[in-house]
Amino acid sequence: MSHHHHHHEHCDEPSAHTLTLFTPAGVLTKAAPLRLAAKRLAAMGFHVHIDEAALVRHQRFGGDDETRLSALHRVAAQAPGIALATRGGYGLTRLLDRIDWKLIAKSVDLGTHWVGYSDMTALQLGLLGRTGRRSWAGPLACGDFGDEMLDEVTSDCFAEAMSGALEAVGFRTEAGFDGFEAKGTLWGGNLCVLNSMLGTRHWPKVKGGILFLEDVNEHPYRIERNLLQLHQAGVLDAQKAIVLGAFTEFKKSPLDRGYSLKAAIAYLRSVTKTPILTGLPFGHVPTKVTLPVGAKVTLLVQARDVLIGW
Amino acid sequence: MSHHHHHHEHCDEPSAHTLTLFTPAGVLTKAAPLRLAAKRLAAMGFHVHIDEAALVRHQRFGGDDETRLSALHRVAAQAPGIALATRGGYGLTRLLDRIDWKLIAKSVDLGTHWVGYSDMTALQLGLLGRTGRRSWAGPLACGDFGDEMLDEVTSDCFAEAMSGALEAVGFRTEAGFDGFEAKGTLWGGNLCVLNSMLGTRHWPKVKGGILFLEDVNEHPYRIERNLLQLHQAGVLDAQKAIVLGAFTEFKKSPLDRGYSLKAAIAYLRSVTKTPILTGLPFGHVPTKVTLPVGAKVTLLVQARDVLIGW
């Protein structure tokens, strides 16, 4: 993977950024990863603030719905440079009907970069669907910055994206797409979370977009079933490109008999006319890029090198 | 669980029924359960025919898409009294865009009872959505009739439903619904399969219905997320009742911290105005009733006894 960036003469440096860590979904059962993440991010030059409810616990959630909704609204009202979720899990779809989208949109207009992945997909797609505002698909505080083995590419890419220096990401894909070019709105995230918003008023109706997807713990037949639903709902054919990130940690079954993620992708390529590219360094893996959700991007392929620029 | 039936003077006896076993989705890795099912069903008086492609294998599927689609159309053209799927798995949503719905509808008009559950939900809901025709949520050949431990209630209920003798099923629910009464179209099946059709043209837009659901291997947060999607899509509030069957074989997580299926149901009851009843003997469990999908039914609760009649 390669980064492509361009430093503006007077752009804000990361040190100018206030960064708030908040918990919108799953519970943090330990405080240590949060403290390590805060320390690491501070060392990177961010002015780190930990939201007062970041460590609240309610069942499997980081506080009950009221607590997490209040945290989301509190962070939006403070409008830090960066609002970085502590972790994913499950919990944001519970809040979608009650989120004050105008408040979140206002924070974006004031400069807040909302960052995360996995369950954060629900906030990012809701924000796009309900307000057309951008957010950032990128690392999570505890899983990435709170991990002893923080990946340097993940960290650097995040810092450059937040400072505005990052203007493109590059990666290698399979052969067969040389010369392919597409322009459109970049959107997507976690496949299961994205699918769980289909048919609701929070769904962003993106046409001619570039849809990126990742997932974890999902058997290829479930990945295929979800993508097939997107196809049958007219979503895949309406995009200019589908870009697959990492699909990890699933268990094969003795029933598979040769069926695999590769077979699922081959099948999906046979049903949709939209090119499906693989290889995006994004998902439940240490090395992940930070991408602008809702931004107009250009995707270019030269030989096996893909560049997504904004 | 109790059965309520009424014998018509001149109704068809089960012995008058031709019954075809066919494979629409997952592969049969062994022939023995199919043979046992055929033997058992023959002993019950059915004239059993095994479709020629029932044991074809392609990856995790019972034949490739062409093979399974042809089997489905072949069975429909033969219009047996009963078309009983051998097993579920995954595979029917792959066929939805290509099924000749008129042909399936014609078989129903000629008297074919299409029976199964789990992945068969896709066929049943597609049939209802695309043609308004009825089918039957009930056992599968291999998992039920091909199991050494065939449940008598499952077997008897299936036979009575097929003969036309069965006019209602009864079961016990939780306290708190005494006197509740609802009339509407009975529909539903496997929650994941049902959700995977949302937003597609195969989705049956049932209003004022009685929606029954079951699932297997799904953690309560995933059951909740799927039901929450149905809520956010306006589906739950548009029904007169939700009836939950068995949700089985999921693994608890150390992250749950008191979150459970019960907690998920309590949460869903707080978001939808539609009553959510539990206790339907249906799902990935040995004891399951056979229910008419797409039929107008009456649901009555007396104390804790629920009766669904058609």
Coordinates of C-alpha atoms in Angstrom, one line a residue:
Chain A
M1 CA 0.0 0.0 0.0
S2 CA 1.2 3.5 -0.7
H3 CA 0.2 6.9 0.4
H4 CA -0.1 9.9 -1.8
H5 CA -0.1 13.3 -0.1
H6 CA 0.5 16.9 -0.8
H7 CA 1.3 19.4 1.9
H8 CA -0.5 22.7 1.6
E9 CA 1.6 25.7 2.6
H10 CA -0.7 26.8 5.3
C11 CA -2.7 23.8 6.2
D12 CA -3.6 23.0 9.8
E13 CA -1.1 20.6 11.4
P14 CA -2.4 17.7 13.4
S15 CA -1.1 19.6 16.6
A16 CA -3.8 22.1 16.0
H17 CA -6.5 19.5 16.4
T18 CA -8.6 18.8 19.4
L19 CA -9.6 15.2 19.6
T20 CA -12.4 13.7 21.7
L21 CA -12.7 10.0 22.4
F22 CA -16.3 8.9 22.9
T23 CA -18.2 5.6 23.2
P24 CA -21.2 5.3 20.9
A25 CA -21.8 1.6 20.8
G26 CA -20.1 -1.3 22.6
V27 CA -18.9 -1.3 26.2
L28 CA -15.2 -0.9 27.1
T29 CA -14.6 -3.6 29.6
K30 CA -11.1 -2.3 30.4
A31 CA -9.8 1.2 30.7
A32 CA -6.2 0.4 29.8
P33 CA -6.6 0.4 25.9
L34 CA -8.4 3.8 26.2
R35 CA -5.6 5.3 28.3
L36 CA -3.0 3.9 25.9
A37 CA -4.9 5.3 22.9
A38 CA -5.1 8.7 24.6
K39 CA -1.4 8.7 25.4
R40 CA -0.4 7.7 21.9
L41 CA -2.7 10.3 20.2
A42 CA -1.4 13.0 22.6
A43 CA 2.2 12.0 21.6
M44 CA 1.1 12.5 18.0
G45 CA 0.2 16.1 18.8
F46 CA -3.5 15.9 19.3
H47 CA -5.1 17.7 22.2
V48 CA -7.0 14.6 23.6
H49 CA -10.2 14.8 25.6
I50 CA -11.9 11.7 26.9
D51 CA -15.7 12.1 27.0
E52 CA -17.1 11.8 30.5
A53 CA -19.3 8.8 29.5
A54 CA -16.6 6.9 27.6
L55 CA -16.2 4.2 30.2
V56 CA -19.9 3.9 31.3
R57 CA -21.2 0.3 31.2
H58 CA -24.7 -1.0 30.6
Q59 CA -25.0 -4.6 29.5
R60 CA -23.0 -5.0 26.3
F61 CA -23.3 -1.2 25.6
G62 CA -21.1 1.7 26.6
G63 CA -23.9 3.1 28.7
D64 CA -27.7 2.9 28.0
D65 CA -29.2 4.5 24.9
E66 CA -29.8 7.8 26.7
T67 CA -26.1 7.9 27.9
R68 CA -24.7 7.2 24.5
L69 CA -27.1 9.5 22.6
S70 CA -26.2 12.3 25.1
A71 CA -22.5 11.6 24.5
L72 CA -22.9 11.8 20.8
H73 CA -24.8 15.1 21.1
R74 CA -22.3 16.5 23.7
V75 CA -19.4 15.8 21.4
A76 CA -21.2 17.3 18.5
A77 CA -22.0 20.5 20.5
Q78 CA -18.3 20.7 21.5
A79 CA -17.3 20.3 17.8
P80 CA -13.7 19.1 18.4
G81 CA -11.4 18.8 15.4
I82 CA -11.8 15.0 15.6
A83 CA -14.5 12.9 17.2
L84 CA -12.9 9.4 17.4
A85 CA -15.0 6.5 18.5
T86 CA -13.5 4.2 21.2
R87 CA -14.8 1.0 19.7
G88 CA -17.5 -0.5 17.5
G89 CA -19.6 -3.5 18.6
Y90 CA -23.3 -2.9 18.4
G91 CA -25.3 0.1 19.5
L92 CA -25.5 2.8 16.9
T93 CA -28.5 1.5 15.0
R94 CA -30.4 1.7 18.3
L95 CA -29.8 5.5 18.2
L96 CA -30.5 6.3 14.6
D97 CA -34.1 7.3 15.0
R98 CA -33.2 9.7 17.9
I99 CA -30.0 11.4 16.7
D100 CA -30.2 15.1 16.2
W101 CA -28.8 15.1 12.7
K102 CA -28.7 18.9 12.4
L103 CA -26.5 19.0 15.4
I104 CA -24.1 16.5 14.0
A105 CA -24.2 18.3 10.6
K106 CA -23.4 21.6 12.3
S107 CA -20.3 20.0 14.0
V108 CA -19.1 18.8 10.6
D109 CA -19.6 22.3 9.2
L110 CA -17.5 23.6 12.1
G111 CA -14.8 21.2 11.1
T112 CA -15.4 18.0 13.1
H113 CA -14.0 14.8 11.5
W114 CA -16.1 11.9 12.8
V115 CA -13.9 8.8 12.6
G116 CA -14.3 5.1 13.1
Y117 CA -15.4 1.9 11.4
S118 CA -17.4 -1.2 12.0
D119 CA -20.5 -0.2 13.9
M120 CA -19.6 3.5 13.3
T121 CA -20.8 2.8 9.7
A122 CA -24.3 3.4 11.0
L123 CA -23.4 7.0 12.1
Q124 CA -21.4 7.7 8.9
L125 CA -24.1 6.4 6.5
G126 CA -26.9 8.0 8.5
L127 CA -25.0 11.3 8.4
L128 CA -24.6 11.0 4.7
G129 CA -28.2 9.9 4.1
R130 CA -29.9 12.4 6.4
T131 CA -27.6 15.4 5.9
G132 CA -25.2 14.8 3.0
R133 CA -22.3 15.5 5.3
R134 CA -18.9 13.8 5.2
S135 CA -17.2 11.7 7.8
W136 CA -14.2 9.5 7.9
A137 CA -13.9 5.7 7.8
G138 CA -10.8 5.0 9.7
P139 CA -9.4 3.5 12.9
L140 CA -11.0 3.2 16.3
A141 CA -9.3 4.4 19.4
C142 CA -9.1 1.2 21.5
G143 CA -8.7 -1.4 18.7
D144 CA -6.1 0.5 16.9
F145 CA -4.4 3.2 19.0
G146 CA -5.0 1.2 22.2
D147 CA -3.4 -1.9 20.8
E148 CA 0.2 -2.6 21.8
M149 CA 0.9 -3.4 18.1
L150 CA -0.4 -0.2 16.6
D151 CA 0.2 -0.3 12.8
E152 CA 2.3 2.6 11.6
V153 CA 0.5 2.9 8.2
T154 CA -2.8 3.1 10.1
S155 CA -1.5 5.8 12.4
D156 CA 0.2 7.8 9.7
C157 CA -2.7 7.6 7.3
F158 CA -5.1 8.8 10.0
A159 CA -2.8 11.7 11.0
E160 CA -2.4 12.8 7.4
A161 CA -6.1 12.5 6.6
M162 CA -7.0 14.5 9.7
S163 CA -4.5 17.3 8.8
G164 CA -5.8 17.5 5.3
A165 CA -2.4 16.4 3.9
L166 CA -3.8 13.1 2.6
E167 CA -5.4 13.5 -0.8
A168 CA -5.4 9.9 -2.0
V169 CA -4.8 6.3 -1.0
G170 CA -3.3 3.6 -3.1
F171 CA -3.3 -0.2 -3.0
R172 CA -2.9 -3.3 -5.2
T173 CA -5.8 -5.1 -6.7
E174 CA -6.2 -8.2 -8.9
A175 CA -5.2 -8.2 -12.5
G176 CA -8.0 -7.4 -15.0
F177 CA -8.9 -3.8 -14.2
D178 CA -6.0 -1.9 -15.9
G179 CA -7.2 1.4 -17.2
F180 CA -10.5 1.4 -15.3
E181 CA -11.5 4.8 -14.1
A182 CA -14.5 6.0 -12.1
K183 CA -15.7 9.2 -10.4
G184 CA -18.4 9.3 -7.8
T185 CA -19.3 9.5 -4.1
L186 CA -17.3 7.3 -1.9
W187 CA -19.5 5.5 0.7
G188 CA -19.7 2.2 2.5
G189 CA -18.2 0.6 5.5
N190 CA -19.2 -2.6 7.4
L191 CA -21.3 -4.8 5.1
C192 CA -23.7 -6.1 7.9
V193 CA -24.2 -2.7 9.4
L194 CA -24.8 -1.1 5.9
N195 CA -27.3 -3.9 5.1
S196 CA -29.1 -3.4 8.4
M197 CA -30.0 0.2 7.2
L198 CA -31.5 -0.9 3.9
G199 CA -35.2 0.0 3.7
T200 CA -35.0 2.5 6.5
R201 CA -35.1 6.3 6.2
H202 CA -31.4 6.5 7.3
W203 CA -30.2 4.8 4.1
P204 CA -28.1 7.0 1.8
K205 CA -29.5 6.7 -1.7
V206 CA -26.1 7.1 -3.5
K207 CA -26.2 6.7 -7.3
G208 CA -23.1 6.5 -9.4
G209 CA -21.0 6.0 -6.2
I210 CA -17.9 4.0 -5.3
L211 CA -19.0 1.6 -2.6
F212 CA -16.4 0.1 -0.2
L213 CA -17.1 -2.8 2.1
E214 CA -15.5 -4.9 4.8
D215 CA -16.7 -7.4 7.4
V216 CA -15.5 -9.8 10.1
N217 CA -16.7 -13.2 11.4
E218 CA -19.1 -13.6 8.4
H219 CA -19.0 -16.8 6.4
P220 CA -18.6 -16.1 2.6
Y221 CA -22.2 -17.3 2.0
R222 CA -23.4 -14.6 4.4
I223 CA -21.2 -12.0 2.7
E224 CA -22.6 -13.2 -0.6
R225 CA -26.2 -13.1 0.7
N226 CA -25.8 -9.5 1.9
L227 CA -24.2 -8.4 -1.4
L228 CA -26.9 -10.3 -3.3
Q229 CA -29.5 -8.3 -1.4
L230 CA -27.8 -5.1 -2.4
H231 CA -27.9 -6.3 -5.9
Q232 CA -31.6 -7.3 -5.8
A233 CA -32.3 -3.9 -4.2
G234 CA -30.7 -2.2 -7.3
V235 CA -27.8 -0.8 -5.2
L236 CA -24.8 -2.6 -6.9
D237 CA -25.8 -1.8 -10.5
A238 CA -26.4 1.8 -9.5
Q239 CA -22.7 2.2 -8.4
K240 CA -19.7 2.8 -10.6
A241 CA -17.4 0.5 -8.6
I242 CA -17.5 -1.8 -5.6
V243 CA -14.3 -1.9 -3.7
L244 CA -13.8 -4.8 -1.2
G245 CA -11.7 -4.4 1.8
A246 CA -10.8 -7.2 4.3
F247 CA -13.3 -10.0 5.1
T248 CA -11.7 -11.8 8.0
E249 CA -12.0 -14.3 10.8
F250 CA -14.8 -16.5 9.4
K251 CA -14.7 -20.2 9.9
K252 CA -14.9 -22.5 6.9
S253 CA -17.5 -25.3 7.0
P254 CA -17.2 -28.9 6.0
L255 CA -20.3 -28.2 3.9
D256 CA -18.4 -25.6 1.7
R257 CA -16.9 -28.2 -0.6
G258 CA -14.9 -25.7 -2.5
Y259 CA -17.2 -22.7 -2.0
S260 CA -15.0 -19.8 -0.7
L261 CA -14.9 -16.1 -0.5
K262 CA -13.3 -16.2 -3.9
A263 CA -16.2 -18.2 -5.3
A264 CA -18.7 -15.8 -3.7
I265 CA -16.9 -12.8 -5.4
A266 CA -16.8 -14.6 -8.7
Y267 CA -20.6 -15.3 -8.4
L268 CA -21.3 -11.7 -7.5
R269 CA -19.3 -10.5 -10.5
S270 CA -21.6 -12.7 -12.7
V271 CA -24.8 -11.0 -11.4
T272 CA -23.8 -7.3 -11.4
K273 CA -22.4 -5.3 -14.2
T274 CA -20.5 -3.1 -11.8
P275 CA -16.8 -3.9 -11.4
I276 CA -15.9 -5.4 -8.1
L277 CA -12.3 -4.6 -7.1
T278 CA -10.5 -6.3 -4.2
G279 CA -7.5 -5.4 -2.0
L280 CA -8.6 -2.2 -0.2
P281 CA -6.6 -2.1 3.1
F282 CA -9.6 -1.5 5.3
G283 CA -11.6 -3.6 7.8
H284 CA -11.0 -5.6 10.9
V285 CA -7.2 -5.8 10.2
P286 CA -4.3 -3.8 11.7
T287 CA -3.4 -2.0 8.5
K288 CA -6.3 0.3 7.5
V289 CA -6.5 3.5 5.5
T290 CA -8.6 6.5 6.5
L291 CA -11.2 7.4 3.8
P292 CA -13.6 10.3 3.4
V293 CA -17.2 8.9 3.5
G294 CA -19.4 11.0 1.3
A295 CA -16.6 12.7 -0.6
K296 CA -16.5 12.9 -4.4
V297 CA -13.5 10.7 -5.4
T298 CA -11.7 9.5 -8.4
L299 CA -10.7 5.9 -8.7
L300 CA -8.0 5.0 -11.2
V301 CA -6.4 1.7 -12.0
Q302 CA -3.0 1.4 -13.6
A303 CA -1.9 -2.2 -14.1
R304 CA -2.7 -3.6 -10.6
D305 CA -2.3 -0.3 -8.8
V306 CA -5.5 1.5 -7.6
L307 CA -5.5 5.1 -6.6
I308 CA -8.6 6.6 -4.8
G309 CA -8.2 10.4 -4.7
W310 CA -10.3 13.2 -3.3
Chain B
M1 CA -48.6 -27.3 22.5
S2 CA -52.0 -28.5 21.4
H3 CA -53.5 -29.2 18.0
H4 CA -57.0 -28.2 17.0
H5 CA -58.5 -29.9 14.0
H6 CA -61.8 -30.7 12.4
H7 CA -62.3 -33.5 10.0
H8 CA -64.3 -32.6 6.9
E9 CA -66.7 -35.4 5.7
H10 CA -65.1 -35.7 2.3
C11 CA -61.7 -34.1 2.7
D12 CA -58.7 -35.6 1.0
E13 CA -56.8 -38.1 3.2
P14 CA -53.0 -37.8 3.3
S15 CA -52.9 -41.1 1.3
A16 CA -54.3 -39.2 -1.7
H17 CA -51.2 -37.0 -1.7
T18 CA -48.3 -37.2 -4.0
L19 CA -45.2 -35.8 -2.3
T20 CA -42.0 -34.8 -4.1
L21 CA -38.7 -34.2 -2.3
F22 CA -36.5 -31.6 -4.0
T23 CA -33.3 -29.7 -3.1
P24 CA -33.6 -25.9 -3.6
A25 CA -30.7 -24.7 -1.6
G26 CA -28.0 -26.5 0.4
V27 CA -26.2 -29.7 -0.6
L28 CA -27.1 -33.1 0.9
T29 CA -23.7 -34.6 1.8
K30 CA -25.3 -37.9 2.7
A31 CA -28.1 -39.8 1.0
A32 CA -29.2 -41.8 4.1
P33 CA -31.3 -39.0 5.8
L34 CA -33.2 -38.5 2.4
R35 CA -33.9 -42.2 2.2
L36 CA -35.1 -42.4 5.8
A37 CA -37.3 -39.4 5.2
A38 CA -38.8 -41.0 2.0
K39 CA -39.4 -44.2 3.9
R40 CA -41.0 -42.5 6.8
L41 CA -43.2 -40.3 4.6
A42 CA -44.3 -43.4 2.5
A43 CA -45.2 -45.1 5.8
M44 CA -47.4 -42.2 6.6
G45 CA -49.3 -42.8 3.3
F46 CA -47.7 -40.3 1.0
H47 CA -46.8 -41.3 -2.6
V48 CA -43.2 -40.2 -2.4
H49 CA -41.1 -39.2 -5.4
I50 CA -37.5 -38.0 -5.1
D51 CA -36.7 -35.3 -7.6
E52 CA -33.9 -36.5 -10.0
A53 CA -31.6 -33.6 -8.9
A54 CA -32.1 -34.0 -5.1
L55 CA -28.7 -35.4 -4.5
V56 CA -26.7 -33.3 -7.0
R57 CA -23.7 -31.5 -5.4
H58 CA -22.0 -28.2 -6.4
Q59 CA -19.9 -26.6 -3.8
R60 CA -22.2 -26.0 -0.8
F61 CA -25.2 -26.1 -3.0
G62 CA -27.5 -29.0 -4.0
G63 CA -26.5 -28.4 -7.7
D64 CA -25.5 -25.2 -9.4
D65 CA -28.1 -22.4 -9.8
E66 CA -29.3 -23.9 -13.2
T67 CA -29.8 -27.3 -11.6
R68 CA -31.7 -26.1 -8.6
L69 CA -33.8 -23.6 -10.6
S70 CA -34.7 -26.4 -13.1
A71 CA -35.7 -28.7 -10.2
L72 CA -37.9 -26.0 -8.8
H73 CA -39.6 -25.5 -12.1
R74 CA -39.8 -29.2 -12.8
V75 CA -41.6 -29.8 -9.5
A76 CA -43.9 -26.9 -10.1
A77 CA -44.8 -28.3 -13.6
Q78 CA -45.5 -31.7 -12.0
A79 CA -47.7 -30.0 -9.4
P80 CA -47.5 -32.8 -6.7
G81 CA -49.8 -32.5 -3.7
I82 CA -46.8 -31.6 -1.6
A83 CA -43.4 -30.2 -2.6
L84 CA -41.2 -30.7 0.4
A85 CA -37.7 -29.3 0.5
T86 CA -34.9 -31.7 1.6
R87 CA -33.0 -29.1 3.5
G88 CA -32.4 -25.3 3.9
G89 CA -28.9 -23.9 4.1
Y90 CA -28.3 -21.1 1.6
G91 CA -29.2 -20.9 -2.0
L92 CA -32.8 -19.8 -2.7
T93 CA -32.1 -16.0 -2.7
R94 CA -29.7 -16.8 -5.5
L95 CA -32.7 -17.9 -7.6
L96 CA -35.3 -15.3 -6.7
D97 CA -34.6 -13.1 -9.8
R98 CA -35.0 -16.0 -12.1
I99 CA -37.9 -18.0 -10.7
D100 CA -40.9 -18.4 -13.0
W101 CA -43.4 -17.2 -10.4
K102 CA -46.4 -17.8 -12.6
L103 CA -45.4 -21.4 -12.9
I104 CA -45.1 -21.8 -9.1
A105 CA -48.4 -19.9 -8.6
K106 CA -50.1 -22.3 -11.1
S107 CA -48.8 -25.3 -9.1
V108 CA -50.3 -23.8 -6.0
D109 CA -53.6 -23.2 -7.8
L110 CA -53.5 -26.9 -8.8
G111 CA -53.1 -27.9 -5.1
T112 CA -49.4 -28.0 -4.5
H113 CA -48.4 -27.3 -0.9
W114 CA -44.8 -26.0 -0.9
V115 CA -43.3 -26.9 2.5
G116 CA -40.1 -26.1 4.4
Y117 CA -38.5 -23.5 6.7
S118 CA -35.2 -21.8 7.1
D119 CA -33.8 -20.9 3.7
M120 CA -37.3 -21.9 2.2
T121 CA -38.5 -18.7 3.7
A122 CA -37.1 -17.0 0.6
L123 CA -39.4 -19.1 -1.7
Q124 CA -42.4 -18.6 0.6
L125 CA -42.1 -14.9 0.9
G126 CA -41.2 -14.4 -2.8
L127 CA -44.3 -16.4 -3.7
L128 CA -46.4 -14.3 -1.4
G129 CA -44.8 -11.0 -2.5
R130 CA -44.8 -11.8 -6.2
T131 CA -48.1 -13.8 -6.6
G132 CA -50.0 -13.6 -3.3
R133 CA -50.1 -17.4 -3.2
R134 CA -50.0 -19.4 0.0
S135 CA -47.3 -21.9 1.0
W136 CA -46.5 -23.8 4.2
A137 CA -43.9 -23.1 6.8
G138 CA -43.2 -26.6 8.3
P139 CA -40.6 -29.3 8.5
L140 CA -37.8 -30.2 6.1
A141 CA -37.4 -33.7 4.8
C142 CA -33.8 -34.5 5.9
G143 CA -33.6 -32.5 9.2
D144 CA -37.0 -33.7 10.4
F145 CA -38.3 -36.8 8.7
G146 CA -34.7 -38.0 8.0
D147 CA -33.7 -37.6 11.7
E148 CA -33.7 -40.8 13.8
M149 CA -35.5 -38.8 16.5
L150 CA -38.4 -37.5 14.4
D151 CA -40.7 -35.6 16.6
E152 CA -44.3 -36.9 16.7
V153 CA -45.9 -33.5 17.1
T154 CA -44.0 -32.2 14.0
S155 CA -45.0 -35.3 12.0
D156 CA -48.6 -35.3 13.1
C157 CA -49.1 -31.6 12.6
F158 CA -47.5 -31.7 9.1
A159 CA -49.8 -34.6 8.1
E160 CA -52.9 -32.9 9.4
A161 CA -52.0 -29.6 7.8
M162 CA -51.4 -31.3 4.5
S163 CA -54.7 -33.2 4.6
G164 CA -56.6 -30.0 5.4
A165 CA -57.7 -31.4 8.8
L166 CA -55.6 -28.9 10.8
E167 CA -57.4 -25.6 11.2
A168 CA -55.4 -24.1 14.1
V169 CA -52.3 -24.4 16.2
G170 CA -52.1 -23.7 19.9
F171 CA -49.2 -22.9 22.2
R172 CA -48.4 -21.2 25.5
T173 CA -47.0 -17.7 25.7
E174 CA -45.9 -15.3 28.4
A175 CA -48.4 -13.7 30.8
G176 CA -49.6 -10.3 29.9
F177 CA -51.5 -10.9 26.6
D178 CA -54.8 -12.3 28.0
G179 CA -57.7 -11.3 25.8
F180 CA -55.5 -10.1 22.9
E181 CA -57.0 -10.8 19.5
A182 CA -55.8 -10.1 16.0
K183 CA -56.8 -10.9 12.4
G184 CA -54.5 -10.7 9.5
T185 CA -52.2 -12.3 7.0
L186 CA -49.8 -14.8 8.6
W187 CA -46.3 -14.4 7.2
G188 CA -42.7 -14.7 8.2
G189 CA -40.1 -17.5 8.7
N190 CA -36.4 -17.2 9.2
L191 CA -35.5 -13.7 10.4
C192 CA -32.1 -13.5 8.5
V193 CA -33.6 -14.8 5.3
L194 CA -36.6 -12.5 5.7
N195 CA -34.4 -9.5 6.3
S196 CA -32.2 -10.4 3.3
M197 CA -35.2 -9.7 1.1
L198 CA -36.0 -6.3 2.5
G199 CA -35.7 -3.6 -0.2
T200 CA -35.9 -6.0 -3.0
R201 CA -38.9 -6.5 -5.4
H202 CA -39.5 -10.0 -3.8
W203 CA -40.5 -8.5 -0.5
P204 CA -44.1 -9.1 0.5
K205 CA -45.6 -5.8 1.6
V206 CA -47.9 -7.2 4.2
K207 CA -49.9 -4.6 6.2
G208 CA -51.9 -5.6 9.3
G209 CA -50.3 -9.0 9.3
I210 CA -49.2 -11.5 11.9
L211 CA -45.5 -11.9 11.5
F212 CA -43.8 -15.0 12.9
L213 CA -40.0 -15.4 13.1
E214 CA -37.3 -17.8 14.1
D215 CA -33.5 -18.1 13.8
V216 CA -30.5 -20.2 14.6
N217 CA -26.9 -19.4 15.5
E218 CA -27.6 -15.7 15.8
H219 CA -26.5 -13.8 18.8
P220 CA -29.3 -11.8 20.5
Y221 CA -27.7 -8.5 19.4
R222 CA -28.0 -9.7 15.8
I223 CA -31.6 -10.8 16.3
E224 CA -32.3 -7.4 17.8
R225 CA -30.5 -5.6 15.0
N226 CA -32.5 -7.4 12.4
L227 CA -35.8 -6.7 14.2
L228 CA -34.7 -3.1 14.7
Q229 CA -34.2 -2.8 10.9
L230 CA -37.7 -4.1 10.4
H231 CA -38.9 -1.5 12.9
Q232 CA -37.0 1.3 11.2
A233 CA -38.3 0.2 7.8
G234 CA -41.9 0.5 9.2
V235 CA -42.6 -3.2 9.1
L236 CA -43.2 -4.0 12.8
D237 CA -45.6 -1.1 13.5
A238 CA -47.5 -2.1 10.3
Q239 CA -48.3 -5.5 11.8
K240 CA -51.0 -6.5 14.3
A241 CA -48.8 -9.0 16.1
I242 CA -45.2 -10.3 16.0
V243 CA -44.9 -14.0 17.1
L244 CA -41.5 -15.3 18.0
G245 CA -40.6 -18.9 17.6
A246 CA -37.3 -20.5 18.6
F247 CA -34.0 -18.6 18.5
T248 CA -31.5 -21.3 19.2
E249 CA -27.8 -22.3 19.3
F250 CA -26.2 -18.9 19.7
K251 CA -23.1 -18.5 21.9
K252 CA -23.2 -16.0 24.7
S253 CA -20.3 -13.5 24.8
P254 CA -18.3 -12.3 27.9
L255 CA -19.2 -8.8 26.6
D256 CA -22.9 -9.4 27.1
R257 CA -22.8 -8.5 30.8
G258 CA -26.5 -9.3 31.4
Y259 CA -27.6 -8.6 27.8
S260 CA -29.7 -11.6 26.6
L261 CA -32.4 -12.6 24.2
K262 CA -34.9 -11.6 26.9
A263 CA -33.3 -8.1 27.2
A264 CA -33.4 -7.8 23.4
I265 CA -37.1 -8.7 23.3
A266 CA -37.8 -6.2 26.1
Y267 CA -36.0 -3.5 24.2
L268 CA -37.9 -4.2 21.0
R269 CA -41.2 -4.1 22.9
S270 CA -40.1 -0.6 24.0
V271 CA -39.7 0.6 20.4
T272 CA -42.7 -0.9 18.6
K273 CA -46.3 -0.5 19.5
T274 CA -47.1 -4.0 18.0
P275 CA -47.4 -6.8 20.6
I276 CA -44.5 -9.2 20.5
L277 CA -45.6 -12.7 21.7
T278 CA -43.2 -15.5 22.3
G279 CA -43.5 -19.3 22.5
L280 CA -44.4 -20.4 19.0
P281 CA -43.2 -24.0 18.5
F282 CA -41.3 -23.2 15.3
G283 CA -37.7 -22.9 14.2
H284 CA -34.5 -25.0 14.3
V285 CA -36.0 -27.3 17.0
P286 CA -37.4 -30.8 16.8
T287 CA -41.0 -29.8 17.7
K288 CA -42.4 -27.5 15.0
V289 CA -45.9 -26.7 13.8
T290 CA -46.9 -26.4 10.1
L291 CA -48.3 -23.0 9.3
P292 CA -50.0 -21.5 6.3
V293 CA -47.9 -18.6 5.0
G294 CA -50.0 -16.0 3.3
A295 CA -53.3 -17.2 4.9
K296 CA -55.7 -14.9 6.7
V297 CA -55.6 -16.1 10.3
T298 CA -57.1 -15.2 13.7
L299 CA -54.8 -15.0 16.7
L300 CA -56.5 -15.3 20.1
V301 CA -55.0 -15.3 23.6
Q302 CA -56.8 -16.7 26.6
A303 CA -54.8 -16.4 29.8
R304 CA -51.5 -17.7 28.4
D305 CA -52.9 -19.9 25.7
V306 CA -52.5 -18.7 22.1
L307 CA -54.6 -20.1 19.2
I308 CA -53.7 -19.2 15.6
G309 CA -56.6 -20.4 13.4
W310 CA -57.2 -20.3 9.7

